[in-house]
Structure formats: C-alpha cells, structure tokens
Amino acid sequence: MNRLEDKVAIITGAASGMGLEAAHLFVKEGAKVVATDIATDQLNEVTKEIDGEIVCYELDVTSEDQWKKVMEDTKNKFGKIDILINNAGVSFHNTLLEETLEGWNRSINLNLTSVFLGMQSVIPYMKENGGGSIVNCVSLAAIIGSADNGAAAYAAAKGGVRALSKHASINFAEDKIRVNSIYPGAILTGAAKRHGVTSHEVLGKAFEGTIPLPPYAGTATDIANGYLYLASDESKFVTGEELVIDGGWSSK
Ligand SMILES: NC(=O)c1ccc[n+]([C@@H]2O[C@H](COP(=O)([O-])OP(=O)(O)OC[C@H]3O[C@@H](n4cnc5c(N)ncnc54)[C@H](O)[C@@H]3O)[C@@H](O)[C@H]2O)c1
C-alpha cells in the first residue's frame, strides 16, 4: 500500500488490459490517476468501480492537441504530473510483403509517434516539477521480430519506441526524469481476445513449448506490477532499463 503516495499518474489506453489493471493498482497504491483512452464510454464504464482518486479523460494518443489538453487539465486538476505510462498500442498482423503504406503509417503513428508526442508533452511539466518517471510499453516484437512472422510495422514501431526510450533516458537524466520500458510477451488482454483467444488457459496452451515458464502466458497484472515498480521511487536509480516480462520466452 502507498507505494505511489502523493504521485499523479497519467495512463494511456486505460479502458482495457494492462492500462486498466494499472489504473486499479495505482489507485490502490495511493496515486491520483488520470485514466485516458480513445474509447471513452468503455473507459468511464470500467473505471466506475475504482474507489479512489481517478479521473477519466479522452486521449487519442495520435493527437498532439489532445495530448496538450490532457497535460493542461491534469495540471489544473492535480497541480503536477509525476508519472506517464505510455501503455496504449495496437498490433496489426501484416507481414512486410502484405503491409500497405497506409497500414504502415497507421501502425507507426499509433505505436511510435504516440510515444514521441506523449514524452514531448509531459517532459516540460516534469522538468517544472523537478523530475518524473515515464514508462513506455514496448513488446517482445521489438527484440525478436514478432511471434507469428506477421506484424512487420508493429515490430518496427515498437523497435522505435525502444530506441526513443533510451534516447530520452540519457537526455533527461539531469532533470531527474527517468525513462524505462517494459517488454510484455504473450499476455491475455483485450488484444488477445480480439484475436479469438478466449481464456488464459487457451493462450497458455498456444505458447506451451515456446514460453518456458508455466502457465505459458501472462496476465495484465504481471505487466501492471512492472509499471508500478518503474513508476515508483523504488526504482529511483533505474533509467534506460528494459524490463522483459515474458516467462523466459526471449531467453531461449
Ligand atoms: N497483450 C499482449 O500480449 C502484448 C504483448 C506485447 C505488447 N503489448 C502492448 O501492451 C500495450 C497494452 O495493450 P493491451 O494488450 O493491454 O491491449 P488492449 O487492447 O486490452 O488495450 C489497449 C487499449 O488501447 C486503447 N487504444 C487504442 N487505440 C488508441 C488510441 N489511438 N489512443 C488511445 N488509446 C487507444 C484501446 O481502446 C484499449 O483500451 C500495447 O502497447 C501493446 O502493444 C501487448
């Protein structure tokens, strides 16, 4: 309890999966949470039961104007911004030869430009505040390509987030702004469900033989716990780090 006491945290893509789990956990740990998503009806519905300091704002992470508005509204509401969790992202499963220019641009925009806009928007507020913690959600796809040889643009976009996170961690260390990233493996969230995976057991079965650690698939909580560590002062001497949460998949 209270691992995030007095902290103000913005979470993107908080209407589902890892972002929603992070909103639950961060409030429980004492943070004031600004939960954001493009799916505002869903966001308002699923966060209704969260008991604590939480507000919901619309944020399409590809919109520079909406990023600016969320920063201003957060500052006006809570007085400062300590934490940004750049969680929102969507995978599109086209191989390099299948992908269209339109699809490529959509994926880069949603998964990479979004993180650029988020960091560019929040860093001035963190500087003013004397520091902060940014956690970017990457993917194992940035390290191993992708699970099914598809998702070329997604893997490239996430590889860009990996590099941009390192860049920012070095450039803003003097300002006491830490930038770390998380690499989820196979995790049951809305994304997996959209691809027809109905349960944790089904996802685990699909990755048995690929992921060494039972139950061969992770949960949104496994990732939210990583966000929590990197967002909190427990990781105050950690920056530029890449935390892989994948049941040992990438170690094989
Ligand atoms: N689930 C996995 O196995 C897995 C593996 C590696 C990485 N990831 C990454 O984890 C992060 C979270 O995904 P998840 O698995 O929880 O998926 P999810 O589909 O459950 O949640 C994603 C959320 O992002 C929101 N979103 C989509 N487009 C948006 C936009 N333009 N602006 C703002 N919000 C938007 C959606 O409405 C949704 O609420 C993503 O960055 C994803 O790439 C997931």
Tab-separated table of C-alpha atoms in Angstrom, residues 146-244:
chain	number	residue	atom	x	y	z
A	146	SER	CA	7.155	-10.975	-33.896
A	147	ALA	CA	5.581	-14.201	-32.741
A	148	ASP	CA	3.931	-15.228	-35.992
A	149	ASN	CA	6.212	-13.593	-38.587
A	150	GLY	CA	3.464	-11.012	-39.112
A	151	ALA	CA	3.142	-7.533	-37.617
A	152	ALA	CA	6.073	-6.031	-39.535
A	153	ALA	CA	5.035	-2.412	-38.964
A	154	TYR	CA	4.186	-3.082	-35.314
A	155	ALA	CA	7.605	-4.660	-34.665
A	156	ALA	CA	9.315	-1.715	-36.372
A	157	ALA	CA	7.254	0.834	-34.427
A	158	LYS	CA	7.999	-0.875	-31.111
A	159	GLY	CA	11.692	-1.033	-32.067
A	160	GLY	CA	11.458	2.734	-32.483
A	161	VAL	CA	9.946	3.077	-29.000
A	162	ARG	CA	12.864	1.030	-27.647
A	163	ALA	CA	15.407	3.429	-29.182
A	164	LEU	CA	13.448	6.571	-28.280
A	165	SER	CA	13.205	5.425	-24.653
A	166	LYS	CA	16.994	5.029	-24.458
A	167	HIS	CA	17.462	8.432	-26.095
A	168	ALA	CA	15.128	10.145	-23.641
A	169	SER	CA	16.591	8.357	-20.618
A	170	ILE	CA	20.036	9.774	-21.377
A	171	ASN	CA	18.897	13.245	-22.381
A	172	PHE	CA	16.667	13.913	-19.380
A	173	ALA	CA	18.571	12.144	-16.598
A	174	GLU	CA	19.992	15.512	-15.467
A	175	ASP	CA	16.398	16.689	-14.991
A	176	LYS	CA	15.726	13.642	-12.790
A	177	ILE	CA	13.288	12.316	-15.363
A	178	ARG	CA	13.597	8.546	-15.610
A	179	VAL	CA	12.524	6.726	-18.776
A	180	ASN	CA	12.167	2.962	-18.716
A	181	SER	CA	10.383	0.442	-20.869
A	182	ILE	CA	8.506	-2.810	-20.435
A	183	TYR	CA	8.533	-5.730	-22.865
A	184	PRO	CA	5.448	-7.921	-22.476
A	185	GLY	CA	5.449	-11.385	-24.026
A	186	ALA	CA	2.156	-13.245	-24.525
A	187	ILE	CA	-0.385	-11.632	-22.213
A	188	LEU	CA	-4.137	-12.173	-22.071
A	189	THR	CA	-5.784	-8.768	-22.621
A	190	GLY	CA	-8.362	-7.246	-24.939
A	191	ALA	CA	-5.796	-7.536	-27.741
A	192	ALA	CA	-5.527	-11.340	-27.447
A	193	LYS	CA	-9.314	-11.638	-27.073
A	194	ARG	CA	-9.775	-9.696	-30.307
A	195	HIS	CA	-7.636	-12.357	-31.988
A	196	GLY	CA	-10.028	-15.072	-30.783
A	197	VAL	CA	-8.222	-16.179	-27.611
A	198	THR	CA	-10.939	-16.855	-25.059
A	199	SER	CA	-9.032	-17.659	-21.843
A	200	HIS	CA	-5.665	-17.631	-20.103
A	201	GLU	CA	-5.532	-21.433	-20.426
A	202	VAL	CA	-6.101	-21.254	-24.198
A	203	LEU	CA	-3.332	-18.661	-24.598
A	204	GLY	CA	-1.009	-20.757	-22.400
A	205	LYS	CA	-1.714	-23.854	-24.483
A	206	ALA	CA	-0.782	-21.945	-27.644
A	207	PHE	CA	2.586	-20.950	-26.143
A	208	GLU	CA	3.491	-24.218	-24.411
A	209	GLY	CA	6.849	-25.231	-25.913
A	210	THR	CA	7.649	-21.594	-26.758
A	211	ILE	CA	7.472	-19.991	-23.306
A	212	PRO	CA	9.434	-21.947	-20.650
A	213	LEU	CA	7.594	-20.792	-17.503
A	214	PRO	CA	4.117	-22.217	-16.702
A	215	PRO	CA	1.314	-21.309	-17.236
A	216	TYR	CA	2.985	-20.188	-20.525
A	217	ALA	CA	1.015	-16.929	-20.755
A	218	GLY	CA	0.941	-13.816	-18.606
A	219	THR	CA	-1.793	-11.630	-17.158
A	220	ALA	CA	-2.361	-7.877	-17.265
A	221	THR	CA	-1.404	-7.836	-13.559
A	222	ASP	CA	2.062	-9.202	-14.377
A	223	ILE	CA	2.632	-6.109	-16.521
A	224	ALA	CA	0.908	-3.634	-14.179
A	225	ASN	CA	3.274	-4.779	-11.396
A	226	GLY	CA	6.201	-3.882	-13.669
A	227	TYR	CA	4.669	-0.473	-14.380
A	228	LEU	CA	4.271	0.046	-10.635
A	229	TYR	CA	7.911	-0.712	-9.827
A	230	LEU	CA	9.242	1.558	-12.587
A	231	ALA	CA	6.770	4.352	-11.774
A	232	SER	CA	7.507	4.343	-8.041
A	233	ASP	CA	10.511	5.730	-6.159
A	234	GLU	CA	11.613	2.141	-5.518
A	235	SER	CA	13.291	2.372	-8.932
A	236	LYS	CA	14.741	5.854	-8.307
A	237	PHE	CA	18.225	4.816	-9.571
A	238	VAL	CA	16.863	2.971	-12.615
A	239	THR	CA	16.673	4.621	-16.025
A	240	GLY	CA	17.042	3.452	-19.624
A	241	GLU	CA	16.170	-0.041	-18.411
A	242	GLU	CA	14.306	-2.674	-20.412
A	243	LEU	CA	12.177	-4.928	-18.245
A	244	VAL	CA	11.158	-8.058	-20.113
